[in-house]
């Protein structure tokens, strides 16, 4: 939405996928390298988060900061946002979906 919305993003994805599928160009090799590096970074971030519970600790500190009486309204907004993201992740599976898309584009 920031740089043109869903349709621009879908168009760029389609163009990038097409260019990555071409075997004869340097651009396809560059796109494959960037996509595989992106997947490795995403997987490493998930590994670190699972190992050290980074998001849980950040969330706990954030929850402690919002727990005072003056921040009850802000806490309600944050709680509803967190629940919405968790529900979307359960239904969609962001990590699995992004991983499958990126590896499909790199194949």
PDB file of N, CA and C in Angstrom:
ATOM      1  N   UNK A   1       0.808  -1.190   0.000  1.00  0.00           N
ATOM      2  CA  UNK A   1       0.000   0.000   0.000  1.00  0.00           C
ATOM      3  C   UNK A   1       0.851   1.254   0.000  1.00  0.00           C
ATOM      4  N   UNK A   2       2.029   1.123   0.557  1.00  0.00           N
ATOM      5  CA  UNK A   2       2.904   2.285   0.653  1.00  0.00           C
ATOM      6  C   UNK A   2       3.471   2.673  -0.711  1.00  0.00           C
ATOM      7  N   UNK A   3       3.829   1.699  -1.507  1.00  0.00           N
ATOM      8  CA  UNK A   3       4.470   1.987  -2.790  1.00  0.00           C
ATOM      9  C   UNK A   3       3.624   1.534  -3.979  1.00  0.00           C
ATOM     10  N   UNK A   4       2.329   1.624  -3.886  1.00  0.00           N
ATOM     11  CA  UNK A   4       1.510   1.305  -5.041  1.00  0.00           C
ATOM     12  C   UNK A   4       0.433   0.281  -4.782  1.00  0.00           C
ATOM     13  N   UNK A   5       0.432  -0.351  -3.668  1.00  0.00           N
ATOM     14  CA  UNK A   5      -0.647  -1.254  -3.342  1.00  0.00           C
ATOM     15  C   UNK A   5      -0.408  -2.689  -3.754  1.00  0.00           C
ATOM     16  N   UNK A   6      -1.472  -3.445  -3.631  1.00  0.00           N
ATOM     17  CA  UNK A   6      -1.419  -4.878  -3.864  1.00  0.00           C
ATOM     18  C   UNK A   6      -1.148  -5.194  -5.332  1.00  0.00           C
ATOM     19  N   UNK A   7      -1.761  -4.450  -6.237  1.00  0.00           N
ATOM     20  CA  UNK A   7      -1.618  -4.754  -7.658  1.00  0.00           C
ATOM     21  C   UNK A   7      -0.201  -4.489  -8.159  1.00  0.00           C
ATOM     22  N   UNK A   8       0.424  -3.443  -7.673  1.00  0.00           N
ATOM     23  CA  UNK A   8       1.814  -3.180  -8.061  1.00  0.00           C
ATOM     24  C   UNK A   8       2.718  -4.273  -7.506  1.00  0.00           C
ATOM     25  N   UNK A   9       2.465  -4.676  -6.261  1.00  0.00           N
ATOM     26  CA  UNK A   9       3.248  -5.759  -5.663  1.00  0.00           C
ATOM     27  C   UNK A   9       3.078  -7.068  -6.411  1.00  0.00           C
ATOM     28  N   UNK A  10       1.842  -7.376  -6.803  1.00  0.00           N
ATOM     29  CA  UNK A  10       1.590  -8.609  -7.556  1.00  0.00           C
ATOM     30  C   UNK A  10       2.271  -8.556  -8.922  1.00  0.00           C
ATOM     31  N   UNK A  11       2.228  -7.391  -9.557  1.00  0.00           N
ATOM     32  CA  UNK A  11       2.894  -7.248 -10.855  1.00  0.00           C
ATOM     33  C   UNK A  11       4.397  -7.412 -10.743  1.00  0.00           C
ATOM     34  N   UNK A  12       4.977  -6.798  -9.722  1.00  0.00           N
ATOM     35  CA  UNK A  12       6.423  -6.930  -9.521  1.00  0.00           C
ATOM     36  C   UNK A  12       6.816  -8.368  -9.201  1.00  0.00           C
ATOM     37  N   UNK A  13       5.959  -9.043  -8.427  1.00  0.00           N
ATOM     38  CA  UNK A  13       6.221 -10.449  -8.117  1.00  0.00           C
ATOM     39  C   UNK A  13       6.187 -11.292  -9.385  1.00  0.00           C
ATOM     40  N   UNK A  14       5.185 -11.050 -10.235  1.00  0.00           N
ATOM     41  CA  UNK A  14       5.067 -11.818 -11.477  1.00  0.00           C
ATOM     42  C   UNK A  14       6.265 -11.566 -12.398  1.00  0.00           C
ATOM     43  N   UNK A  15       6.665 -10.315 -12.518  1.00  0.00           N
ATOM     44  CA  UNK A  15       7.827  -9.985 -13.360  1.00  0.00           C
ATOM     45  C   UNK A  15       9.097 -10.616 -12.795  1.00  0.00           C
ATOM     46  N   UNK A  16       9.264 -10.510 -11.478  1.00  0.00           N
ATOM     47  CA  UNK A  16      10.439 -11.106 -10.851  1.00  0.00           C
ATOM     48  C   UNK A  16      10.474 -12.614 -11.003  1.00  0.00           C
ATOM     49  N   UNK A  17       9.316 -13.260 -10.882  1.00  0.00           N
ATOM     50  CA  UNK A  17       9.253 -14.716 -11.057  1.00  0.00           C
ATOM     51  C   UNK A  17       9.602 -15.114 -12.482  1.00  0.00           C
ATOM     52  N   UNK A  18       9.081 -14.352 -13.440  1.00  0.00           N
ATOM     53  CA  UNK A  18       9.382 -14.652 -14.843  1.00  0.00           C
ATOM     54  C   UNK A  18      10.876 -14.491 -15.127  1.00  0.00           C
ATOM     55  N   UNK A  19      11.439 -13.402 -14.653  1.00  0.00           N
ATOM     56  CA  UNK A  19      12.860 -13.159 -14.905  1.00  0.00           C
ATOM     57  C   UNK A  19      13.735 -14.179 -14.193  1.00  0.00           C
ATOM     58  N   UNK A  20      13.306 -14.645 -13.006  1.00  0.00           N
ATOM     59  CA  UNK A  20      14.090 -15.633 -12.278  1.00  0.00           C
ATOM     60  C   UNK A  20      14.034 -16.999 -12.947  1.00  0.00           C
ATOM     61  N   UNK A  21      12.955 -17.289 -13.659  1.00  0.00           N
ATOM     62  CA  UNK A  21      12.818 -18.585 -14.338  1.00  0.00           C
ATOM     63  C   UNK A  21      13.701 -18.699 -15.585  1.00  0.00           C
ATOM     64  N   UNK A  22      14.055 -17.572 -16.173  1.00  0.00           N
ATOM     65  CA  UNK A  22      14.902 -17.609 -17.360  1.00  0.00           C
ATOM     66  C   UNK A  22      16.302 -18.065 -16.946  1.00  0.00           C
ATOM     67  N   UNK A  23      16.799 -19.081 -17.619  1.00  0.00           N
ATOM     68  CA  UNK A  23      18.088 -19.663 -17.228  1.00  0.00           C
ATOM     69  C   UNK A  23      19.291 -18.982 -17.848  1.00  0.00           C
ATOM     70  N   UNK A  24      19.095 -18.183 -18.872  1.00  0.00           N
ATOM     71  CA  UNK A  24      20.231 -17.693 -19.620  1.00  0.00           C
ATOM     72  C   UNK A  24      20.751 -16.325 -19.189  1.00  0.00           C
ATOM     73  N   UNK A  25      20.113 -15.663 -18.255  1.00  0.00           N
ATOM     74  CA  UNK A  25      20.522 -14.301 -17.950  1.00  0.00           C
ATOM     75  C   UNK A  25      21.198 -14.145 -16.602  1.00  0.00           C
ATOM     76  N   UNK A  26      21.974 -13.096 -16.519  1.00  0.00           N
ATOM     77  CA  UNK A  26      22.609 -12.755 -15.248  1.00  0.00           C
ATOM     78  C   UNK A  26      21.577 -12.265 -14.244  1.00  0.00           C
ATOM     79  N   UNK A  27      20.526 -11.633 -14.743  1.00  0.00           N
ATOM     80  CA  UNK A  27      19.473 -11.137 -13.867  1.00  0.00           C
ATOM     81  C   UNK A  27      18.780 -12.282 -13.143  1.00  0.00           C
ATOM     82  N   UNK A  28      18.563 -13.398 -13.830  1.00  0.00           N
ATOM     83  CA  UNK A  28      17.926 -14.539 -13.171  1.00  0.00           C
ATOM     84  C   UNK A  28      18.820 -15.105 -12.076  1.00  0.00           C
ATOM     85  N   UNK A  29      20.114 -15.146 -12.328  1.00  0.00           N
ATOM     86  CA  UNK A  29      21.049 -15.630 -11.305  1.00  0.00           C
ATOM     87  C   UNK A  29      21.062 -14.701 -10.100  1.00  0.00           C
ATOM     88  N   UNK A  30      21.003 -13.407 -10.360  1.00  0.00           N
ATOM     89  CA  UNK A  30      20.982 -12.433  -9.261  1.00  0.00           C
ATOM     90  C   UNK A  30      19.703 -12.563  -8.450  1.00  0.00           C
ATOM     91  N   UNK A  31      18.567 -12.699  -9.125  1.00  0.00           N
ATOM     92  CA  UNK A  31      17.297 -12.842  -8.413  1.00  0.00           C
ATOM     93  C   UNK A  31      17.256 -14.128  -7.591  1.00  0.00           C
ATOM     94  N   UNK A  32      17.783 -15.210  -8.144  1.00  0.00           N
ATOM     95  CA  UNK A  32      17.826 -16.477  -7.401  1.00  0.00           C
ATOM     96  C   UNK A  32      18.722 -16.350  -6.180  1.00  0.00           C
ATOM     97  N   UNK A  33      19.841 -15.667  -6.324  1.00  0.00           N
ATOM     98  CA  UNK A  33      20.732 -15.470  -5.185  1.00  0.00           C
ATOM     99  C   UNK A  33      20.104 -14.619  -4.104  1.00  0.00           C
ATOM    100  N   UNK A  34      19.421 -13.559  -4.503  1.00  0.00           N
ATOM    101  CA  UNK A  34      18.763 -12.687  -3.529  1.00  0.00           C
ATOM    102  C   UNK A  34      17.633 -13.433  -2.816  1.00  0.00           C
ATOM    103  N   UNK A  35      16.852 -14.207  -3.575  1.00  0.00           N
ATOM    104  CA  UNK A  35      15.736 -14.922  -2.950  1.00  0.00           C
ATOM    105  C   UNK A  35      16.232 -15.997  -1.990  1.00  0.00           C
ATOM    106  N   UNK A  36      17.274 -16.716  -2.365  1.00  0.00           N
ATOM    107  CA  UNK A  36      17.785 -17.751  -1.461  1.00  0.00           C
ATOM    108  C   UNK A  36      18.410 -17.119  -0.214  1.00  0.00           C
ATOM    109  N   UNK A  37      19.064 -15.983  -0.371  1.00  0.00           N
ATOM    110  CA  UNK A  37      19.612 -15.291   0.801  1.00  0.00           C
ATOM    111  C   UNK A  37      18.494 -14.786   1.706  1.00  0.00           C
ATOM    112  N   UNK A  38      17.420 -14.300   1.100  1.00  0.00           N
ATOM    113  CA  UNK A  38      16.274 -13.839   1.891  1.00  0.00           C
ATOM    114  C   UNK A  38      15.645 -14.966   2.685  1.00  0.00           C
ATOM    115  N   UNK A  39      15.511 -16.131   2.072  1.00  0.00           N
ATOM    116  CA  UNK A  39      14.951 -17.289   2.769  1.00  0.00           C
ATOM    117  C   UNK A  39      15.865 -17.723   3.907  1.00  0.00           C
ATOM    118  N   UNK A  40      17.161 -17.724   3.660  1.00  0.00           N
ATOM    119  CA  UNK A  40      18.100 -18.093   4.723  1.00  0.00           C
ATOM    120  C   UNK A  40      18.009 -17.118   5.894  1.00  0.00           C
ATOM    121  N   UNK A  41      17.884 -15.832   5.606  1.00  0.00           N
ATOM    122  CA  UNK A  41      17.754 -14.838   6.672  1.00  0.00           C
ATOM    123  C   UNK A  41      16.454 -15.029   7.438  1.00  0.00           C
ATOM    124  N   UNK A  42      15.376 -15.314   6.735  1.00  0.00           N
ATOM    125  CA  UNK A  42      14.089 -15.551   7.384  1.00  0.00           C
ATOM    126  C   UNK A  42      14.139 -16.793   8.261  1.00  0.00           C
ATOM    127  N   UNK A  43      14.731 -17.859   7.748  1.00  0.00           N
ATOM    128  CA  UNK A  43      14.852 -19.084   8.537  1.00  0.00           C
ATOM    129  C   UNK A  43      15.751 -18.880   9.752  1.00  0.00           C
ATOM    130  N   UNK A  44      16.831 -18.117   9.602  1.00  0.00           N
ATOM    131  CA  UNK A  44      17.708 -17.847  10.740  1.00  0.00           C
ATOM    132  C   UNK A  44      16.978 -17.029  11.796  1.00  0.00           C
ATOM    133  N   UNK A  45      16.190 -16.044  11.361  1.00  0.00           N
ATOM    134  CA  UNK A  45      15.412 -15.252  12.314  1.00  0.00           C
ATOM    135  C   UNK A  45      14.422 -16.107  13.078  1.00  0.00           C
ATOM    136  N   UNK A  46      13.780 -17.049  12.394  1.00  0.00           N
ATOM    137  CA  UNK A  46      12.842 -17.956  13.065  1.00  0.00           C
ATOM    138  C   UNK A  46      13.572 -18.865  14.039  1.00  0.00           C
ATOM    139  N   UNK A  47      14.765 -19.326  13.647  1.00  0.00           N
ATOM    140  CA  UNK A  47      15.565 -20.176  14.532  1.00  0.00           C
ATOM    141  C   UNK A  47      15.961 -19.427  15.808  1.00  0.00           C
ATOM    142  N   UNK A  48      16.450 -18.205  15.649  1.00  0.00           N
ATOM    143  CA  UNK A  48      16.858 -17.409  16.811  1.00  0.00           C
ATOM    144  C   UNK A  48      15.658 -17.115  17.703  1.00  0.00           C
ATOM    145  N   UNK A  49      14.524 -16.804  17.095  1.00  0.00           N
ATOM    146  CA  UNK A  49      13.323 -16.530  17.873  1.00  0.00           C
ATOM    147  C   UNK A  49      12.892 -17.769  18.651  1.00  0.00           C
ATOM    148  N   UNK A  50      12.932 -18.943  18.035  1.00  0.00           N
ATOM    149  CA  UNK A  50      12.555 -20.173  18.726  1.00  0.00           C
ATOM    150  C   UNK A  50      13.535 -20.510  19.845  1.00  0.00           C
ATOM    151  N   UNK A  51      14.809 -20.283  19.598  1.00  0.00           N
ATOM    152  CA  UNK A  51      15.830 -20.646  20.575  1.00  0.00           C
ATOM    153  C   UNK A  51      15.820 -19.725  21.799  1.00  0.00           C
ATOM    154  N   UNK A  52      15.706 -18.432  21.576  1.00  0.00           N
ATOM    155  CA  UNK A  52      15.833 -17.475  22.667  1.00  0.00           C
ATOM    156  C   UNK A  52      14.526 -16.807  23.061  1.00  0.00           C
ATOM    157  N   UNK A  53      13.430 -17.145  22.425  1.00  0.00           N
ATOM    158  CA  UNK A  53      12.110 -16.557  22.714  1.00  0.00           C
ATOM    159  C   UNK A  53      12.161 -15.032  22.675  1.00  0.00           C
ATOM    160  N   UNK A  54      12.744 -14.503  21.624  1.00  0.00           N
ATOM    161  CA  UNK A  54      12.938 -13.062  21.491  1.00  0.00           C
ATOM    162  C   UNK A  54      11.610 -12.330  21.488  1.00  0.00           C
ATOM    163  N   UNK A  55      10.680 -12.788  20.676  1.00  0.00           N
ATOM    164  CA  UNK A  55       9.407 -12.067  20.593  1.00  0.00           C
ATOM    165  C   UNK A  55       8.625 -12.163  21.886  1.00  0.00           C
ATOM    166  N   UNK A  56       8.746 -13.277  22.592  1.00  0.00           N
ATOM    167  CA  UNK A  56       8.061 -13.404  23.878  1.00  0.00           C
ATOM    168  C   UNK A  56       8.616 -12.436  24.911  1.00  0.00           C
ATOM    169  N   UNK A  57       9.931 -12.269  24.930  1.00  0.00           N
ATOM    170  CA  UNK A  57      10.546 -11.340  25.876  1.00  0.00           C
ATOM    171  C   UNK A  57      10.221  -9.898  25.536  1.00  0.00           C
ATOM    172  N   UNK A  58      10.248  -9.571  24.245  1.00  0.00           N
ATOM    173  CA  UNK A  58       9.886  -8.208  23.834  1.00  0.00           C
ATOM    174  C   UNK A  58       8.423  -7.951  24.140  1.00  0.00           C
ATOM    175  N   UNK A  59       7.584  -8.936  23.851  1.00  0.00           N
ATOM    176  CA  UNK A  59       6.159  -8.790  24.145  1.00  0.00           C
ATOM    177  C   UNK A  59       5.900  -8.631  25.628  1.00  0.00           C
ATOM    178  N   UNK A  60       6.633  -9.363  26.463  1.00  0.00           N
ATOM    179  CA  UNK A  60       6.472  -9.237  27.913  1.00  0.00           C
ATOM    180  C   UNK A  60       6.877  -7.861  28.407  1.00  0.00           C
ATOM    181  N   UNK A  61       7.981  -7.341  27.886  1.00  0.00           N
ATOM    182  CA  UNK A  61       8.414  -6.002  28.279  1.00  0.00           C
ATOM    183  C   UNK A  61       7.414  -4.950  27.818  1.00  0.00           C
ATOM    184  N   UNK A  62       6.890  -5.132  26.622  1.00  0.00           N
ATOM    185  CA  UNK A  62       5.891  -4.209  26.093  1.00  0.00           C
ATOM    186  C   UNK A  62       4.609  -4.281  26.913  1.00  0.00           C
ATOM    187  N   UNK A  63       4.221  -5.478  27.300  1.00  0.00           N
ATOM    188  CA  UNK A  63       3.027  -5.665  28.127  1.00  0.00           C
ATOM    189  C   UNK A  63       3.208  -5.031  29.499  1.00  0.00           C
ATOM    190  N   UNK A  64       4.397  -5.154  30.075  1.00  0.00           N
ATOM    191  CA  UNK A  64       4.671  -4.515  31.365  1.00  0.00           C
ATOM    192  C   UNK A  64       4.579  -3.001  31.274  1.00  0.00           C
ATOM    193  N   UNK A  65       5.053  -2.458  30.164  1.00  0.00           N
ATOM    194  CA  UNK A  65       5.000  -1.004  29.983  1.00  0.00           C
ATOM    195  C   UNK A  65       3.562  -0.515  29.834  1.00  0.00           C
ATOM    196  N   UNK A  66       2.708  -1.346  29.258  1.00  0.00           N
ATOM    197  CA  UNK A  66       1.314  -0.945  29.053  1.00  0.00           C
ATOM    198  C   UNK A  66       0.394  -1.297  30.221  1.00  0.00           C
ATOM    199  N   UNK A  67       0.926  -1.965  31.227  1.00  0.00           N
ATOM    200  CA  UNK A  67       0.064  -2.463  32.286  1.00  0.00           C
ATOM    201  C   UNK A  67      -0.361  -1.401  33.302  1.00  0.00           C
ATOM    202  N   UNK A  68       0.182  -0.223  33.253  1.00  0.00           N
ATOM    203  CA  UNK A  68      -0.230   0.812  34.196  1.00  0.00           C
ATOM    204  C   UNK A  68      -1.659   1.259  33.886  1.00  0.00           C
ATOM    205  N   UNK A  69      -2.319   1.863  34.846  1.00  0.00           N
ATOM    206  CA  UNK A  69      -3.719   2.264  34.705  1.00  0.00           C
ATOM    207  C   UNK A  69      -3.929   3.289  33.601  1.00  0.00           C
ATOM    208  N   UNK A  70      -2.966   4.151  33.355  1.00  0.00           N
ATOM    209  CA  UNK A  70      -3.134   5.204  32.353  1.00  0.00           C
ATOM    210  C   UNK A  70      -3.078   4.672  30.919  1.00  0.00           C
ATOM    211  N   UNK A  71      -2.630   3.436  30.742  1.00  0.00           N
ATOM    212  CA  UNK A  71      -2.469   2.888  29.401  1.00  0.00           C
ATOM    213  C   UNK A  71      -3.440   1.757  29.086  1.00  0.00           C
ATOM    214  N   UNK A  72      -4.567   1.687  29.765  1.00  0.00           N
ATOM    215  CA  UNK A  72      -5.519   0.598  29.546  1.00  0.00           C
ATOM    216  C   UNK A  72      -6.101   0.626  28.135  1.00  0.00           C
ATOM    217  N   UNK A  73      -6.391   1.807  27.611  1.00  0.00           N
ATOM    218  CA  UNK A  73      -6.961   1.901  26.270  1.00  0.00           C
ATOM    219  C   UNK A  73      -5.938   1.458  25.217  1.00  0.00           C
ATOM    220  N   UNK A  74      -4.696   1.886  25.389  1.00  0.00           N
ATOM    221  CA  UNK A  74      -3.649   1.487  24.444  1.00  0.00           C
ATOM    222  C   UNK A  74      -3.419  -0.019  24.516  1.00  0.00           C
ATOM    223  N   UNK A  75      -3.489  -0.580  25.711  1.00  0.00           N
ATOM    224  CA  UNK A  75      -3.320  -2.025  25.873  1.00  0.00           C
ATOM    225  C   UNK A  75      -4.415  -2.790  25.147  1.00  0.00           C
ATOM    226  N   UNK A  76      -5.632  -2.265  25.172  1.00  0.00           N
ATOM    227  CA  UNK A  76      -6.727  -2.917  24.458  1.00  0.00           C
ATOM    228  C   UNK A  76      -6.486  -2.944  22.958  1.00  0.00           C
ATOM    229  N   UNK A  77      -5.987  -1.842  22.417  1.00  0.00           N
ATOM    230  CA  UNK A  77      -5.669  -1.796  20.984  1.00  0.00           C
ATOM    231  C   UNK A  77      -4.557  -2.778  20.638  1.00  0.00           C
ATOM    232  N   UNK A  78      -3.538  -2.806  21.456  1.00  0.00           N
ATOM    233  CA  UNK A  78      -2.410  -3.699  21.205  1.00  0.00           C
ATOM    234  C   UNK A  78      -2.858  -5.156  21.297  1.00  0.00           C
ATOM    235  N   UNK A  79      -3.661  -5.479  22.306  1.00  0.00           N
ATOM    236  CA  UNK A  79      -4.135  -6.853  22.460  1.00  0.00           C
ATOM    237  C   UNK A  79      -4.969  -7.305  21.261  1.00  0.00           C
ATOM    238  N   UNK A  80      -5.831  -6.428  20.779  1.00  0.00           N
ATOM    239  CA  UNK A  80      -6.655  -6.807  19.624  1.00  0.00           C
ATOM    240  C   UNK A  80      -5.799  -6.971  18.371  1.00  0.00           C
ATOM    241  N   UNK A  81      -4.777  -6.140  18.213  1.00  0.00           N
ATOM    242  CA  UNK A  81      -3.869  -6.275  17.070  1.00  0.00           C
ATOM    243  C   UNK A  81      -3.091  -7.585  17.145  1.00  0.00           C
ATOM    244  N   UNK A  82      -2.589  -7.904  18.321  1.00  0.00           N
ATOM    245  CA  UNK A  82      -1.816  -9.139  18.495  1.00  0.00           C
ATOM    246  C   UNK A  82      -2.693 -10.352  18.209  1.00  0.00           C
ATOM    247  N   UNK A  83      -3.911 -10.345  18.700  1.00  0.00           N
ATOM    248  CA  UNK A  83      -4.817 -11.472  18.449  1.00  0.00           C
ATOM    249  C   UNK A  83      -5.125 -11.606  16.964  1.00  0.00           C
ATOM    250  N   UNK A  84      -5.305 -10.478  16.285  1.00  0.00           N
ATOM    251  CA  UNK A  84      -5.581 -10.526  14.848  1.00  0.00           C
ATOM    252  C   UNK A  84      -4.407 -11.114  14.079  1.00  0.00           C
ATOM    253  N   UNK A  85      -3.191 -10.718  14.435  1.00  0.00           N
ATOM    254  CA  UNK A  85      -2.000 -11.252  13.761  1.00  0.00           C
ATOM    255  C   UNK A  85      -1.827 -12.736  14.064  1.00  0.00           C
ATOM    256  N   UNK A  86      -2.065 -13.136  15.301  1.00  0.00           N
ATOM    257  CA  UNK A  86      -1.947 -14.555  15.652  1.00  0.00           C
ATOM    258  C   UNK A  86      -2.971 -15.398  14.913  1.00  0.00           C
ATOM    259  N   UNK A  87      -4.199 -14.910  14.820  1.00  0.00           N
ATOM    260  CA  UNK A  87      -5.231 -15.651  14.091  1.00  0.00           C
ATOM    261  C   UNK A  87      -4.896 -15.751  12.608  1.00  0.00           C
ATOM    262  N   UNK A  88      -4.400 -14.661  12.042  1.00  0.00           N
ATOM    263  CA  UNK A  88      -4.014 -14.689  10.633  1.00  0.00           C
ATOM    264  C   UNK A  88      -2.859 -15.649  10.409  1.00  0.00           C
ATOM    265  N   UNK A  89      -1.917 -15.698  11.339  1.00  0.00           N
ATOM    266  CA  UNK A  89      -0.787 -16.615  11.204  1.00  0.00           C
ATOM    267  C   UNK A  89      -1.248 -18.063  11.296  1.00  0.00           C
ATOM    268  N   UNK A  90      -2.214 -18.338  12.171  1.00  0.00           N
ATOM    269  CA  UNK A  90      -2.741 -19.705  12.274  1.00  0.00           C
ATOM    270  C   UNK A  90      -3.438 -20.116  10.985  1.00  0.00           C
ATOM    271  N   UNK A  91      -4.176 -19.206  10.373  1.00  0.00           N
ATOM    272  CA  UNK A  91      -4.909 -19.536   9.154  1.00  0.00           C
ATOM    273  C   UNK A  91      -4.002 -19.582   7.931  1.00  0.00           C
ATOM    274  N   UNK A  92      -3.088 -18.635   7.837  1.00  0.00           N
ATOM    275  CA  UNK A  92      -2.266 -18.509   6.636  1.00  0.00           C
ATOM    276  C   UNK A  92      -0.933 -19.234   6.793  1.00  0.00           C
ATOM    277  N   UNK A  93      -0.319 -19.130   7.951  1.00  0.00           N
ATOM    278  CA  UNK A  93       1.015 -19.692   8.139  1.00  0.00           C
ATOM    279  C   UNK A  93       2.043 -18.865   7.394  1.00  0.00           C
ATOM    280  N   UNK A  94       2.301 -17.641   7.885  1.00  0.00           N
ATOM    281  CA  UNK A  94       3.155 -16.700   7.171  1.00  0.00           C
ATOM    282  C   UNK A  94       4.515 -17.288   6.804  1.00  0.00           C
ATOM    283  N   UNK A  95       5.168 -17.900   7.757  1.00  0.00           N
ATOM    284  CA  UNK A  95       6.515 -18.412   7.507  1.00  0.00           C
ATOM    285  C   UNK A  95       6.485 -19.493   6.439  1.00  0.00           C
ATOM    286  N   UNK A  96       5.554 -20.430   6.541  1.00  0.00           N
ATOM    287  CA  UNK A  96       5.459 -21.493   5.544  1.00  0.00           C
ATOM    288  C   UNK A  96       5.095 -20.936   4.172  1.00  0.00           C
ATOM    289  N   UNK A  97       4.146 -20.001   4.149  1.00  0.00           N
ATOM    290  CA  UNK A  97       3.702 -19.435   2.872  1.00  0.00           C
ATOM    291  C   UNK A  97       4.824 -18.679   2.191  1.00  0.00           C
ATOM    292  N   UNK A  98       5.522 -17.804   2.927  1.00  0.00           N
ATOM    293  CA  UNK A  98       6.608 -17.038   2.333  1.00  0.00           C
ATOM    294  C   UNK A  98       7.736 -17.959   1.880  1.00  0.00           C
ATOM    295  N   UNK A  99       8.018 -18.980   2.661  1.00  0.00           N
ATOM    296  CA  UNK A  99       9.074 -19.925   2.282  1.00  0.00           C
ATOM    297  C   UNK A  99       8.745 -20.675   1.013  1.00  0.00           C
ATOM    298  N   UNK A 100       7.494 -21.126   0.887  1.00  0.00           N
ATOM    299  CA  UNK A 100       7.084 -21.850  -0.315  1.00  0.00           C
ATOM    300  C   UNK A 100       7.093 -20.940  -1.540  1.00  0.00           C
ATOM    301  N   UNK A 101       6.627 -19.689  -1.369  1.00  0.00           N
ATOM    302  CA  UNK A 101       6.626 -18.759  -2.492  1.00  0.00           C
ATOM    303  C   UNK A 101       8.043 -18.457  -2.969  1.00  0.00           C
ATOM    304  N   UNK A 102       8.930 -18.214  -2.037  1.00  0.00           N
ATOM    305  CA  UNK A 102      10.287 -17.844  -2.411  1.00  0.00           C
ATOM    306  C   UNK A 102      11.030 -19.017  -3.042  1.00  0.00           C
ATOM    307  N   UNK A 103      10.841 -20.208  -2.498  1.00  0.00           N
ATOM    308  CA  UNK A 103      11.532 -21.343  -3.096  1.00  0.00           C
ATOM    309  C   UNK A 103      10.920 -21.718  -4.442  1.00  0.00           C
ATOM    310  N   UNK A 104       9.615 -21.491  -4.612  1.00  0.00           N
ATOM    311  CA  UNK A 104       9.002 -21.744  -5.913  1.00  0.00           C
ATOM    312  C   UNK A 104       9.533 -20.756  -6.950  1.00  0.00           C
ATOM    313  N   UNK A 105       9.751 -19.522  -6.551  1.00  0.00           N
ATOM    314  CA  UNK A 105      10.310 -18.531  -7.472  1.00  0.00           C
ATOM    315  C   UNK A 105      11.761 -18.815  -7.808  1.00  0.00           C
ATOM    316  N   UNK A 106      12.475 -19.445  -6.888  1.00  0.00           N
ATOM    317  CA  UNK A 106      13.894 -19.728  -7.113  1.00  0.00           C
ATOM    318  C   UNK A 106      14.110 -20.989  -7.931  1.00  0.00           C
ATOM    319  N   UNK A 107      13.099 -21.878  -7.982  1.00  0.00           N
ATOM    320  CA  UNK A 107      13.251 -23.136  -8.732  1.00  0.00           C
ATOM    321  C   UNK A 107      13.221 -22.901 -10.160  1.00  0.00           C
TER     322      UNK A 107
END
